[in-house]
Amino acid sequence: MNGGCGTATATGTITVTPNNTITLVAGGTQTKCINTAITTTTYATTGATGATVTGLPTGVTGAFASNVVTISGTSTVSGAFTYTVTLNGGCGTVTATGTITVKPNNTITLTAGGTQTKCINNAITTTTYTTTGATGVTITGLPTGVAGSWASHTVTISGTPTVSGAFTYTVTLHGGCGTIAATGTISALYYTHLRAHE
């Protein structure tokens, strides 16, 4: 203060609090199969007194404790889910986002043919299956003379059985999600020609 008598002063403190922070520590954006646990995602935070997590798939949850956000669980639905972590309390509007992509299980659908009975040395009705998700297939159990192939997400089984019997085949999908297979039976009948004798 100026003027008057004596030297008089006053002091005060201005405390400036920094904005909250959020930092990804583990996990984050990822792709998983449906009904498979995600990789646990954690974020370290400063300044916040809590956090909300929105946009997670069903079966996955977010929690806040000791300045750490934890996202974990097992998604029971497929799709691409962009989640948002929003810090509460403290200073600033601070968020983080990530995406959890959940792939559905593979599928296989019979579109023609399937279980059938034919005479030996006669061509079967061509059997086809459409598939989704798989990156390949194996086909086992076919009778000699009948073969299977997979291309453009279509399984094709065709040919002529040269042996008799009932053959249960299995089409097993590989890659993608889930343990998916389809079965069918090809029965090849042995027959004889009867000749009349005079």
Short mmCIF file of C-alpha atoms in Angstrom, two decimals:
data_model
loop_
_atom_site.label_atom_id
_atom_site.label_comp_id
_atom_site.label_asym_id
_atom_site.label_seq_id
_atom_site.Cartn_x
_atom_site.Cartn_y
_atom_site.Cartn_z
CA MET A 1 0.00 0.00 0.00
CA ASN A 2 1.23 3.51 -0.72
CA GLY A 3 0.86 6.59 1.47
CA GLY A 4 -0.03 6.73 5.11
CA CYS A 5 2.23 5.26 7.69
CA GLY A 6 4.08 1.96 7.81
CA THR A 7 4.59 -0.78 5.26
CA ALA A 8 1.50 -2.96 4.94
CA THR A 9 1.15 -5.96 2.58
CA ALA A 10 -1.24 -8.77 1.97
CA THR A 11 -0.69 -12.09 0.19
CA GLY A 12 -2.90 -14.69 -1.41
CA THR A 13 -2.54 -17.91 -3.39
CA ILE A 14 -4.03 -18.76 -6.75
CA THR A 15 -4.01 -22.50 -7.34
CA VAL A 16 -4.44 -23.51 -10.96
CA THR A 17 -5.46 -27.15 -11.33
CA PRO A 18 -4.40 -28.86 -14.57
CA ASN A 19 -6.92 -30.59 -16.80
CA ASN A 20 -7.64 -34.23 -16.14
CA THR A 21 -5.64 -36.74 -18.16
CA ILE A 22 -6.39 -40.22 -19.45
CA THR A 23 -3.77 -42.57 -20.90
CA LEU A 24 -4.26 -46.01 -22.46
CA VAL A 25 -2.16 -48.56 -20.59
CA ALA A 26 -3.32 -51.90 -22.04
CA GLY A 27 -5.85 -53.29 -24.51
CA GLY A 28 -7.86 -50.67 -26.37
CA THR A 29 -9.14 -51.15 -29.91
CA GLN A 30 -9.36 -54.87 -30.69
CA THR A 31 -11.19 -57.60 -32.59
CA LYS A 32 -12.55 -60.71 -30.90
CA CYS A 33 -14.94 -63.58 -31.64
CA ILE A 34 -18.39 -63.50 -30.10
CA ASN A 35 -18.58 -65.20 -26.68
CA THR A 36 -14.82 -64.80 -26.23
CA ALA A 37 -13.42 -62.61 -23.46
CA ILE A 38 -11.90 -59.35 -24.68
CA THR A 39 -8.36 -58.36 -23.78
CA THR A 40 -8.81 -56.32 -20.60
CA THR A 41 -8.40 -52.61 -21.38
CA THR A 42 -7.06 -50.19 -18.78
CA TYR A 43 -6.63 -46.42 -18.75
CA ALA A 44 -4.64 -44.46 -16.16
CA THR A 45 -6.23 -41.14 -15.16
CA THR A 46 -5.29 -38.05 -13.18
CA GLY A 47 -7.53 -35.40 -11.69
CA ALA A 48 -10.85 -37.18 -12.13
CA THR A 49 -13.06 -38.36 -9.31
CA GLY A 50 -14.84 -40.89 -11.49
CA ALA A 51 -15.53 -42.00 -15.04
CA THR A 52 -18.39 -43.24 -17.19
CA VAL A 53 -17.97 -45.70 -20.05
CA THR A 54 -20.59 -45.81 -22.80
CA GLY A 55 -21.00 -47.74 -26.06
CA LEU A 56 -19.74 -51.13 -24.88
CA PRO A 57 -21.25 -54.34 -26.29
CA THR A 58 -23.53 -56.44 -24.12
CA GLY A 59 -21.45 -58.51 -21.72
CA VAL A 60 -18.59 -55.99 -21.49
CA THR A 61 -18.44 -53.43 -18.65
CA GLY A 62 -16.31 -50.52 -17.51
CA ALA A 63 -15.31 -49.58 -13.95
CA PHE A 64 -13.31 -46.79 -12.25
CA ALA A 65 -11.18 -47.32 -9.14
CA SER A 66 -7.91 -45.84 -7.81
CA ASN A 67 -7.56 -43.58 -10.86
CA VAL A 68 -7.77 -46.53 -13.26
CA VAL A 69 -10.55 -47.29 -15.75
CA THR A 70 -10.92 -51.02 -16.45
CA ILE A 71 -12.95 -52.45 -19.35
CA SER A 72 -13.47 -56.22 -19.40
CA GLY A 73 -15.94 -59.00 -20.11
CA THR A 74 -17.25 -61.25 -22.85
CA SER A 75 -19.40 -59.87 -25.66
CA THR A 76 -22.56 -61.83 -26.40
CA VAL A 77 -23.40 -59.80 -29.51
CA SER A 78 -21.50 -59.19 -32.73
CA GLY A 79 -20.74 -55.87 -34.42
CA ALA A 80 -18.37 -52.91 -34.18
CA PHE A 81 -18.78 -50.99 -30.92
CA THR A 82 -17.06 -47.63 -30.44
CA TYR A 83 -16.92 -46.86 -26.74
CA THR A 84 -16.23 -43.56 -24.96
CA VAL A 85 -14.59 -43.10 -21.56
CA THR A 86 -15.56 -39.73 -20.05
CA LEU A 87 -13.80 -38.46 -16.92
CA ASN A 88 -15.91 -36.85 -14.19
CA GLY A 89 -14.83 -34.26 -11.66
CA GLY A 90 -11.57 -32.32 -11.81
CA CYS A 91 -10.94 -29.97 -14.69
CA GLY A 92 -11.67 -30.10 -18.39
CA THR A 93 -13.85 -32.28 -20.54
CA VAL A 94 -11.56 -35.23 -21.12
CA THR A 95 -12.49 -38.40 -23.01
CA ALA A 96 -10.92 -41.41 -24.70
CA THR A 97 -12.40 -43.71 -27.31
CA GLY A 98 -11.75 -47.16 -28.71
CA THR A 99 -13.48 -49.80 -30.80
CA ILE A 100 -14.28 -53.38 -29.91
CA THR A 101 -15.14 -55.38 -33.02
CA VAL A 102 -16.92 -58.64 -32.30
CA LYS A 103 -17.05 -61.17 -35.12
CA PRO A 104 -20.00 -63.59 -35.36
CA ASN A 105 -19.51 -67.34 -35.50
CA ASN A 106 -18.99 -68.93 -38.89
CA THR A 107 -22.06 -70.36 -40.59
CA ILE A 108 -22.67 -73.20 -43.03
CA THR A 109 -25.97 -73.67 -44.86
CA LEU A 110 -27.03 -76.52 -47.13
CA THR A 111 -28.24 -75.08 -50.44
CA ALA A 112 -28.56 -78.21 -52.63
CA GLY A 113 -28.24 -81.97 -52.41
CA GLY A 114 -27.21 -83.30 -49.02
CA THR A 115 -28.14 -86.71 -47.65
CA GLN A 116 -29.09 -89.03 -50.53
CA THR A 117 -29.15 -92.59 -51.81
CA LYS A 118 -27.76 -93.60 -55.20
CA CYS A 119 -26.81 -96.77 -56.97
CA ILE A 120 -23.12 -97.55 -57.13
CA ASN A 121 -21.42 -96.12 -60.24
CA ASN A 122 -24.12 -93.47 -60.62
CA ALA A 123 -23.35 -89.79 -60.10
CA ILE A 124 -24.68 -88.25 -56.90
CA THR A 125 -26.80 -85.13 -56.91
CA THR A 126 -24.27 -82.32 -56.50
CA THR A 127 -24.33 -81.05 -52.93
CA THR A 128 -23.51 -77.43 -52.10
CA TYR A 129 -23.16 -75.49 -48.87
CA THR A 130 -22.68 -71.74 -48.50
CA THR A 131 -20.36 -70.57 -45.72
CA THR A 132 -19.56 -67.32 -43.94
CA GLY A 133 -16.53 -66.35 -41.88
CA ALA A 134 -14.35 -69.35 -42.68
CA THR A 135 -10.99 -69.18 -44.43
CA GLY A 136 -11.04 -72.83 -45.46
CA VAL A 137 -12.75 -76.20 -45.01
CA THR A 138 -11.93 -79.88 -44.75
CA ILE A 139 -14.30 -82.59 -46.00
CA THR A 140 -13.95 -86.11 -44.67
CA GLY A 141 -15.86 -89.38 -44.98
CA LEU A 142 -16.79 -89.27 -48.67
CA PRO A 143 -16.97 -92.52 -50.65
CA THR A 144 -14.35 -93.29 -53.25
CA GLY A 145 -15.19 -91.46 -56.46
CA VAL A 146 -16.81 -88.50 -54.70
CA ALA A 147 -14.82 -85.36 -53.89
CA GLY A 148 -15.38 -82.04 -52.18
CA SER A 149 -13.99 -78.57 -52.83
CA TRP A 150 -14.38 -75.06 -51.40
CA ALA A 151 -14.19 -71.79 -53.35
CA SER A 152 -15.81 -68.38 -53.01
CA HIS A 153 -17.41 -69.45 -49.73
CA THR A 154 -19.17 -72.40 -51.38
CA VAL A 155 -18.57 -76.08 -50.64
CA THR A 156 -19.26 -78.40 -53.57
CA ILE A 157 -19.48 -82.19 -53.25
CA SER A 158 -19.86 -84.19 -56.45
CA GLY A 159 -18.80 -87.35 -58.25
CA THR A 160 -19.71 -90.99 -58.71
CA PRO A 161 -19.32 -93.50 -55.86
CA THR A 162 -17.46 -96.61 -56.95
CA VAL A 163 -17.99 -98.46 -53.69
CA SER A 164 -21.19 -99.40 -51.91
CA GLY A 165 -22.18 -98.55 -48.35
CA ALA A 166 -23.46 -95.69 -46.23
CA PHE A 167 -20.89 -92.88 -45.93
CA THR A 168 -21.43 -90.09 -43.42
CA TYR A 169 -19.33 -87.13 -44.42
CA THR A 170 -18.35 -84.08 -42.36
CA VAL A 171 -17.64 -80.55 -43.61
CA THR A 172 -15.58 -78.65 -41.01
CA LEU A 173 -14.96 -74.91 -41.28
CA HIS A 174 -11.56 -73.44 -40.40
CA GLY A 175 -10.57 -69.88 -39.56
CA GLY A 176 -13.00 -67.24 -38.40
CA CYS A 177 -14.98 -67.91 -35.23
CA GLY A 178 -16.49 -70.98 -33.65
CA THR A 179 -16.17 -74.72 -34.23
CA ILE A 180 -18.69 -75.20 -37.02
CA ALA A 181 -19.39 -78.36 -39.03
CA ALA A 182 -22.12 -79.94 -41.14
CA THR A 183 -22.74 -83.61 -41.88
CA GLY A 184 -24.64 -85.65 -44.41
CA THR A 185 -24.86 -89.25 -45.62
CA ILE A 186 -24.32 -90.66 -49.08
CA SER A 187 -25.62 -94.21 -49.43
CA ALA A 188 -24.38 -96.10 -52.47
CA LEU A 189 -26.39 -99.22 -53.21
CA TYR A 190 -24.90 -102.30 -54.80
CA TYR A 191 -27.10 -103.83 -57.44
CA THR A 192 -26.99 -106.87 -59.72
CA HIS A 193 -28.46 -107.50 -63.14
CA LEU A 194 -30.59 -110.60 -63.33
CA ARG A 195 -30.73 -112.32 -66.65
CA ALA A 196 -33.55 -114.66 -67.56
CA HIS A 197 -32.48 -118.06 -68.89
CA GLU A 198 -34.58 -119.89 -71.34
#
